[in-house]
Coordinates of C-alpha atoms in Angstrom, one line a residue:
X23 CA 29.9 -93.9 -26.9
X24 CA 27.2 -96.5 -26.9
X25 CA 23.3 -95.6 -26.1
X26 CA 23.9 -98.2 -23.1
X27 CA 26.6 -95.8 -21.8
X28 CA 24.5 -92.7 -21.0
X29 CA 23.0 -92.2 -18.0
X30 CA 23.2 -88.5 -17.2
X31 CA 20.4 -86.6 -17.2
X32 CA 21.0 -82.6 -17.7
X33 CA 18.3 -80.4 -16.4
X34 CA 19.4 -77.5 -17.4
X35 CA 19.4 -76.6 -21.6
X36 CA 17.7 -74.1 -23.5
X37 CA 16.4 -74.0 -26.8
X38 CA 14.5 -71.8 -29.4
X39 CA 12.2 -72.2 -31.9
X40 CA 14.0 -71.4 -35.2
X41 CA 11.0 -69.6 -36.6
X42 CA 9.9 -67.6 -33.4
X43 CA 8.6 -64.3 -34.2
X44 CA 6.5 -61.7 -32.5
X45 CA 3.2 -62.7 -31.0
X46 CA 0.5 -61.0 -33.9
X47 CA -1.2 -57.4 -33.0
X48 CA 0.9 -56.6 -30.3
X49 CA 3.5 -54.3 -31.4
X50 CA 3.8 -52.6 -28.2
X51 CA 6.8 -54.1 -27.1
X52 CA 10.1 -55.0 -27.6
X53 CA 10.0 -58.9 -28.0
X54 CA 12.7 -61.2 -29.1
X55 CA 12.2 -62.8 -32.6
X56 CA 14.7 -65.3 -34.3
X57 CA 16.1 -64.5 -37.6
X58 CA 17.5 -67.1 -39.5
X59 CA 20.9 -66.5 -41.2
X60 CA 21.0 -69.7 -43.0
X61 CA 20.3 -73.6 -42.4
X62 CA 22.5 -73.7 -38.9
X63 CA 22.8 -69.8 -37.7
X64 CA 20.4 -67.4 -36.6
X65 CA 20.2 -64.0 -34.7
X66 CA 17.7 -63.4 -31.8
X67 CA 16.8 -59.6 -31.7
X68 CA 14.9 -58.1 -28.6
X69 CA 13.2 -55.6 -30.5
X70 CA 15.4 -53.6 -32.6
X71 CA 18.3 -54.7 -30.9
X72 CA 20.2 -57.4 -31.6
X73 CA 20.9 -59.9 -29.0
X74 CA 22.9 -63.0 -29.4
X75 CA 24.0 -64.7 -32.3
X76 CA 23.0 -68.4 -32.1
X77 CA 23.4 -72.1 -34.0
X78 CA 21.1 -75.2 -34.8
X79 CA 22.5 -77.0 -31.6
X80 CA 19.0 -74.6 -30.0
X81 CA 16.7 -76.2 -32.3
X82 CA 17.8 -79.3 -34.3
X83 CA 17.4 -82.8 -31.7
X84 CA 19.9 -84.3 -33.9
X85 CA 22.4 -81.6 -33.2
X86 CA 21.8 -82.3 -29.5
X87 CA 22.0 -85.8 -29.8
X88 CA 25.4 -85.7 -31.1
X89 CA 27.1 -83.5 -28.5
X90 CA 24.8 -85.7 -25.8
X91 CA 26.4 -89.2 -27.2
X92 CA 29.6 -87.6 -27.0
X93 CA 29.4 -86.2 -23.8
X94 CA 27.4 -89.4 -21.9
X95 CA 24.1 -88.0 -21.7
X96 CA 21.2 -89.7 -21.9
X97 CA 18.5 -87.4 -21.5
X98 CA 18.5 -83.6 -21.2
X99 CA 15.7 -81.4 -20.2
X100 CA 14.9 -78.1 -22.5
X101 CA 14.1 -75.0 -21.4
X102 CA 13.3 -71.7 -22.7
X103 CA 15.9 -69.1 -23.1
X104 CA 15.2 -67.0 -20.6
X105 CA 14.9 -63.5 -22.5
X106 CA 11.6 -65.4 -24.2
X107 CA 10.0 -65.5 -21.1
X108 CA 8.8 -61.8 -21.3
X109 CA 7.4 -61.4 -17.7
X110 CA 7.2 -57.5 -18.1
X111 CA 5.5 -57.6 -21.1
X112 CA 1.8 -57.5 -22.1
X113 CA 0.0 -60.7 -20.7
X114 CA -1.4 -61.4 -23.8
X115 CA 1.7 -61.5 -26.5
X116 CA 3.6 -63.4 -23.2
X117 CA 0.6 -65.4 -23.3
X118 CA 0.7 -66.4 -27.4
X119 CA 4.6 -66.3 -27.1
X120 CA 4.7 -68.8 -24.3
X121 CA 1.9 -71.1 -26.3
X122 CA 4.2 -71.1 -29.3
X123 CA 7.2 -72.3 -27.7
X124 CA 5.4 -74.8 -25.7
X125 CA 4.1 -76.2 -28.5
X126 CA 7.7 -76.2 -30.5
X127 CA 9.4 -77.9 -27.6
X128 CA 6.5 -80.7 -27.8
X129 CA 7.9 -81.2 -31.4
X130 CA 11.0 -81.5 -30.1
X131 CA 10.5 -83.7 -27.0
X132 CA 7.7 -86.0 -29.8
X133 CA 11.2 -86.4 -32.0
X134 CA 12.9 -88.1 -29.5
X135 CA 10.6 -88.9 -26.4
X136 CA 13.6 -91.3 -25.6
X137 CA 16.1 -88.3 -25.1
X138 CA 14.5 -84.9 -24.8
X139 CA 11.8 -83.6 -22.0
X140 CA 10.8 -80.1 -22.0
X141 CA 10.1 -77.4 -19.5
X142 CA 7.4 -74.8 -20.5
X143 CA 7.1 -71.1 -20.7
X144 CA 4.5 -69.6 -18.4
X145 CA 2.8 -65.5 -18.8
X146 CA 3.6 -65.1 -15.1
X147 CA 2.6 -61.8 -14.9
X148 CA -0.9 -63.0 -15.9
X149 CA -2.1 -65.8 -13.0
X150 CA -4.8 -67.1 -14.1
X151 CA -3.4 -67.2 -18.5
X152 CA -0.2 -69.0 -16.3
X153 CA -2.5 -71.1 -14.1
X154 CA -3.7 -72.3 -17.7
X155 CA -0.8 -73.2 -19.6
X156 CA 1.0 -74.8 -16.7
X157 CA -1.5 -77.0 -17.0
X158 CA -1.1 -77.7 -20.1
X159 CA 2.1 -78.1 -20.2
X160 CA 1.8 -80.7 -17.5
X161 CA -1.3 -82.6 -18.4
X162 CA -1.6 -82.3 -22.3
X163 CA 2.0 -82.1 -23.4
X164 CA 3.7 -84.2 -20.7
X165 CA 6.3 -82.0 -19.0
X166 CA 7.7 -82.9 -15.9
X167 CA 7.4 -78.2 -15.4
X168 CA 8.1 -74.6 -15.9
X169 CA 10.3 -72.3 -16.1
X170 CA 9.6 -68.6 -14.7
X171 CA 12.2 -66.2 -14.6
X172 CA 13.4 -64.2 -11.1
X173 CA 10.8 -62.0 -11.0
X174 CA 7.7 -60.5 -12.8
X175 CA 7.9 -56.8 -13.5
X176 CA 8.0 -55.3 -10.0
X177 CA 6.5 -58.2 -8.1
X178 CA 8.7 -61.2 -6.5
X179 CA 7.9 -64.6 -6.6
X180 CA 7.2 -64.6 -3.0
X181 CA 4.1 -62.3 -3.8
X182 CA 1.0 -63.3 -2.6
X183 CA 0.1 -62.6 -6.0
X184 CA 1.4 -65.7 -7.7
X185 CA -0.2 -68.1 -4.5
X186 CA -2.6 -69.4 -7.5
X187 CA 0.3 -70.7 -9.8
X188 CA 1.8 -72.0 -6.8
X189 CA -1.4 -73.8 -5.6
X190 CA -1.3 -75.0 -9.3
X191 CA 2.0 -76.3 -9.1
X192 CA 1.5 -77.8 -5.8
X193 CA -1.4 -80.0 -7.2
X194 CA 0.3 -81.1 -10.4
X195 CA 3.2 -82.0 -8.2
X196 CA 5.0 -79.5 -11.1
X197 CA 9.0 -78.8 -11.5
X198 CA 8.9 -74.6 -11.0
X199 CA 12.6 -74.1 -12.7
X200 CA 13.7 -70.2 -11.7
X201 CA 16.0 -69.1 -14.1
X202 CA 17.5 -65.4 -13.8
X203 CA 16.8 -63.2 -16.9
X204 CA 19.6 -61.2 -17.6
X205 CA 17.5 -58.3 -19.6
X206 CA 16.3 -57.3 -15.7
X207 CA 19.6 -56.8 -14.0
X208 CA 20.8 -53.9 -12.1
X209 CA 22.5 -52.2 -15.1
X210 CA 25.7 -50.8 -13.0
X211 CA 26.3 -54.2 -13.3
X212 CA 26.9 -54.8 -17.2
X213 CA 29.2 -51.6 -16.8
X214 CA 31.3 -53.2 -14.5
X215 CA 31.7 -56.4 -16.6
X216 CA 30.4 -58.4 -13.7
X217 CA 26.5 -58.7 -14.9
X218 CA 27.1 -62.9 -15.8
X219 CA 28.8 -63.2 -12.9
X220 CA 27.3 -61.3 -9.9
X221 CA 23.6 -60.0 -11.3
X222 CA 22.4 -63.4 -12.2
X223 CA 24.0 -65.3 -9.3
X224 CA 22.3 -62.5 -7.1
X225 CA 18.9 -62.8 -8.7
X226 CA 18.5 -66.0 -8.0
X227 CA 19.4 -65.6 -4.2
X228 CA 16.8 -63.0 -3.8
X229 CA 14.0 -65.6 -5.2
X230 CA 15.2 -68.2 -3.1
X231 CA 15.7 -65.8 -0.5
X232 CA 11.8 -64.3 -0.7
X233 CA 10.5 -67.8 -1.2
X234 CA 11.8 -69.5 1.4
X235 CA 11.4 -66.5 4.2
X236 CA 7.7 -66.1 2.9
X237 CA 7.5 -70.0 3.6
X238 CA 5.8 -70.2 -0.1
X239 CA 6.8 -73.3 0.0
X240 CA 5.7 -75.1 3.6
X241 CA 2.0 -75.4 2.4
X242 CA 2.9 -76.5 -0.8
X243 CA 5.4 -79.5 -0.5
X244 CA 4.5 -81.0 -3.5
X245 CA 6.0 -78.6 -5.4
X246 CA 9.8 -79.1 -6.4
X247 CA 11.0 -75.8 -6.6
X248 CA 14.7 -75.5 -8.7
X249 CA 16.9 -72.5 -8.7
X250 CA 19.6 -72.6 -11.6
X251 CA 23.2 -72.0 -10.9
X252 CA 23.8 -74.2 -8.1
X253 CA 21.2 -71.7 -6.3
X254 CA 23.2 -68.5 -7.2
X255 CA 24.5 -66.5 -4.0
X256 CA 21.9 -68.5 -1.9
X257 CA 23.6 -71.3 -0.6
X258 CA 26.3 -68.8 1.3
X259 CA 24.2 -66.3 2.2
X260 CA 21.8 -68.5 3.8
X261 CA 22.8 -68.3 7.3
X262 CA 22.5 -63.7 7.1
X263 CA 19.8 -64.4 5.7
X264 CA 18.4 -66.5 8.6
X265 CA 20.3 -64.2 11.2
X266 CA 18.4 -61.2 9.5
X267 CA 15.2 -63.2 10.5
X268 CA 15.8 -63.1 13.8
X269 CA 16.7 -59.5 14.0
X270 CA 13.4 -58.5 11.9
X271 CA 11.5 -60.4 14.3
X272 CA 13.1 -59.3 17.5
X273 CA 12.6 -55.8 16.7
X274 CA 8.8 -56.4 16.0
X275 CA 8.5 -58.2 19.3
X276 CA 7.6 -61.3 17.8
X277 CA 10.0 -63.1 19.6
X278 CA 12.5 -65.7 18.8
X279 CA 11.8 -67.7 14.7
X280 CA 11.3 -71.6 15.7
X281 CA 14.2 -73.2 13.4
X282 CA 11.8 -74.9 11.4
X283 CA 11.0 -72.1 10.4
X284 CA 14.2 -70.1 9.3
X285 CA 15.7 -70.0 5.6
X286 CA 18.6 -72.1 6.9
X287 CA 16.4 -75.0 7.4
X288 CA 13.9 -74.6 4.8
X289 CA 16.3 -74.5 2.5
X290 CA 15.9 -78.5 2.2
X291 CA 13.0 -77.5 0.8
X292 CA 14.6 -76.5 -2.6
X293 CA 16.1 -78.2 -5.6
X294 CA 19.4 -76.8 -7.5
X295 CA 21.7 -77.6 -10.6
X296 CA 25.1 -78.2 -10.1
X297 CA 26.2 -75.6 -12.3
X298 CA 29.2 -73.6 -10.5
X299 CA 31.7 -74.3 -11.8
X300 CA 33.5 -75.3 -8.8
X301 CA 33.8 -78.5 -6.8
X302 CA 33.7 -76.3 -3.4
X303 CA 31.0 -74.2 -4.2
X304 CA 29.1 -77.4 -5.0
X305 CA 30.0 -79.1 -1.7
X306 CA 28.6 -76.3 -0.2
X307 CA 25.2 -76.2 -2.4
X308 CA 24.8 -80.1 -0.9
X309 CA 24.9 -79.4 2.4
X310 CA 22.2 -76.3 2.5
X311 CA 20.0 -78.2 -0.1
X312 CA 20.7 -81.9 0.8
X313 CA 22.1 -84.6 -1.8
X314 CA 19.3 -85.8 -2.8
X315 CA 18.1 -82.2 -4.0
X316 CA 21.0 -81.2 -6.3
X317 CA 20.8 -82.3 -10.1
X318 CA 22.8 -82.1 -13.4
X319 CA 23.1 -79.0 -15.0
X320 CA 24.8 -77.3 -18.0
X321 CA 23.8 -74.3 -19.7
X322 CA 24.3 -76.4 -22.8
X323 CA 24.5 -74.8 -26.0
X324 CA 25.5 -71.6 -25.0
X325 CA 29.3 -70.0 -24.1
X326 CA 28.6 -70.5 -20.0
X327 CA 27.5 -74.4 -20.2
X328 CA 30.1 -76.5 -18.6
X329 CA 31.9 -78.4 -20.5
X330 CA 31.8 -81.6 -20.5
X331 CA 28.6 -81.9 -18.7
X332 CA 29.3 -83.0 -15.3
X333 CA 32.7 -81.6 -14.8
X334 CA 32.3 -80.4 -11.7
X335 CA 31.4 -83.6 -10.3
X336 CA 34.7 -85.0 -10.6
X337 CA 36.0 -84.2 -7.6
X338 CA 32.6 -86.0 -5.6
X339 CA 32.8 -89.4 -4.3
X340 CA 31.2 -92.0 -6.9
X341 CA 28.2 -92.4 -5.1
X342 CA 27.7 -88.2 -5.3
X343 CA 28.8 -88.4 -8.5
X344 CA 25.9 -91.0 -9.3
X345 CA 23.1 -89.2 -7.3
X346 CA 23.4 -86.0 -9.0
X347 CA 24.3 -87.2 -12.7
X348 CA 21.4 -89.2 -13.2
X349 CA 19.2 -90.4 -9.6
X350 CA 18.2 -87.5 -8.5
X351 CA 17.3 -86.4 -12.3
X352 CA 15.3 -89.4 -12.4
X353 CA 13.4 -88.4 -8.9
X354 CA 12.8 -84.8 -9.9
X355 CA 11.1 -85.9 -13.3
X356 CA 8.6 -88.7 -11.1
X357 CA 5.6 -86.2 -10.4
X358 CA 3.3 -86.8 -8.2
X359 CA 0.1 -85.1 -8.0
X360 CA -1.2 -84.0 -4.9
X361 CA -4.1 -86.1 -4.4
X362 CA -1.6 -89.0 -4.2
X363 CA -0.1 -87.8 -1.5
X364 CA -1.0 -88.8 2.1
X365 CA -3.3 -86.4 4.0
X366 CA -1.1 -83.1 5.2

C-alpha cells in the first residue's frame, strides 16, 4: 500500500522504552522494568514478578511502520502501557518514571514526526509534579495529551483533588486519554477469567461515570476527555446511571436534575475509541457520545488490538466509516488553548 493510501489515524497504541528501568533511590516499590532478551524480545517485570513478554513492534518506529503501511494507517498515536503509569506509587519515582518515558516517546515521535504522535505519562497522584509535566508534554514536546489511568490509589478522577490537572488541561486545550490499569482490578475478577473482559470495561465506566456526574467537565470544555474501549460499560449504563441521579437527588430534597445536567446528556461531552469489537456496541457508543466524538482505536501491538485496525467499522456507512478512521482523529489532535476560545 502506497503512503498516499493511508489515512487512518489510530489513537490508541502503546509502547515502551526498551531500556526502562526503575527510577534511581527508590526501591520502595514494585515498579515495572524492561528486560531485554535479545534485539526484538523483551520481558516487563513489575517488581519481581514477571509480567508480559513483549517484541520490538513496542519500541522500534520501523516495526510500526510496517504493520501501519500494511494495515492503511497513516498516523497512530502512542501511549504508555498502562502498568507504567504507577499512580499508587511514590510521587517521586512516578515522577522520574513518567519524565523518562516522555522523553523516549519524543525520540520516537522526532523519528517519524510524519507518522507517530505521542501521549504522555503524568504522576497523577502528585498534582502539582503532574500539573508540570503535562505541560511539558504539551508545550515543549508537542503532544496533542496524556494518558492517566482509572484512578489514583484510593482517589477517583472526579476528586476535587485533581481540579488543578484539570484546570491545566482545560487551558492547554489537552487530550486526557483514561486508560484502565489492569494491576488495580477487583481481584475476584482474574479468578473468574473475566478480569480483560469485565474489570477493565468496568473501570472505565466508573471514571466516566464520576466525571461526568461531578460535572468535572462543564467548567472545563476545553478539555477533550477520552475513555478507551469504546467507553467501557459506560455507554449502556448511562441511562441507570442518570435514573440513579434522580433518585439521589429526590431523596435529598433537591428536587428534580435539569437534563442538562444528567450523565445521559453530558455524555456528549466525552471522546471514545472505537475499540469493541462489535459493530452494535459501537452504534451504541455513537449515539451516547455523538459521531463526531468517537475515534480509531486498536490496542495495537498487543494480543487484544483489533485486527486490522478499523474492523469494526465495516459494518458503518462510508461517511461513519470516514469520520471515525481519520476526521475525527484529525479534530481531536487540533488543540486549542483556552485563551483562544470565546469568552465562557
Amino acid at each position: 500500500m502506497s503512503t498516499s493510501e493511508l489515512d487512518a489515524i489510530d489513537w490508541h497504541t502503546h509502547g515502551v522504552a526498551p531500556d526502562l528501568c526503575a527510577p534511581v533511590g527508590h526501591a520502595d516499590h514494585a515498579w515495572p522494568v524492561v528486560e531485554r532478551l535479545d534485539e526484538t524480545r523483551a520481558v516487563i517485570w513489575v517488581g519481581d514478578r514477571r509480567y508480559r513478554e513483549i517484541d520490538d513492534r513496542c519500541w522500534s518506529a520501523a516495526r510500526r511502520i510496517a504493520d501501519m503501511d500494511a494495515e492503511g494507517v497513516a498516523v497512530q498515536v502512542v501511549s504508555p502501557m498502562p502498568v507504567t503509569l504507577c499512580h499508587d506509587a511514590p510521587a517521586g519515582g512516578a515522577a522520574e518514571l513518567a519524565r523518562a518515558q516522555n522523553t523516549f516517546f519524543a525520540a520516537l515521535v522526532d523519528g517519524a514526526p510524519d507518522r507517530f504522535r505521542a501521549l504522555g505519562a503524568v504522576p497523577l497522584q502528585d498534582v502539582d509534579a503532574a500539573v508540570a509535566e503535562l505541560r511539558r508534554c504539551v508545550l515543549e514536546l508537542g503532544f496533542p495529551g496524556v494518558e492517566v489511568g482509572t484512578r489514583v490509589g484510593p482517589l477517583e478522577l472526579a476528586d476535587q483533588a485533581f481540579a488543578p490537572f484539570f484546570d491545566a488541561a482545560d487551558e492547554l486545550g489537552a487530550v486526557v486519554f483514561v486508560h484502565p490499569v489492569d494491576e488495580t482490578l477487583d481481584p475476584r475478577l482474574a479468578r473468574m477469567g473475566v478480569a480483560f473482559g469485565v474489570g477493565m470495561p468496568t473501570e472505565t465506566a466508573v471514571a466516566g461515570a464520576g466525571l461526568l456526574t461531578a460535572g468535572t467537565l462543564v467548567e472545563r470544555p476545553n478539555v477533550r476527555l477520552c475513555l478507551a474501549h469504546g467507553g467501557g460499560a459506560l455507554p449502556g449504563i448511562l441511562p441507570r446511571v442518570t435514573k440513579g441521579q434522580s433518585i439521589a437527588a429526590a431523596a435529598a430534597g433537591r428536587g428534580a436534575v435539569p437534563e442538562a445536567d444528567t450523565a445521559l446528556t453530558r455524555a456528549g461531552q466525552l471522546w471514545t475509541d472505537s475499540l469493541t469489537y462489535d459493530a452494535t456496541s459501537l452504534r451504541l457508543v455513537l449515539d451516547r457520545v455523538g459521531e463526531g466524538h468517537v475515534v480509531l482505536g486498536t490496542d495495537y501491538p498487543f494480543a487484544a488490538r483489533e485486527v486490522p485496525a478499523g474492523a469494526v467499522l465495516r459494518e458503518l456507512d462510508p461517511d461513519t466509516r470516514t469520520r471515525i478512521g481519520a476526521a475525527n482523529g484529525e479534530t481531536l489532535m487540533t488543540r486549542t488553548i483556552a485563551a483562544e476560545l470565546e469568552p465562557r
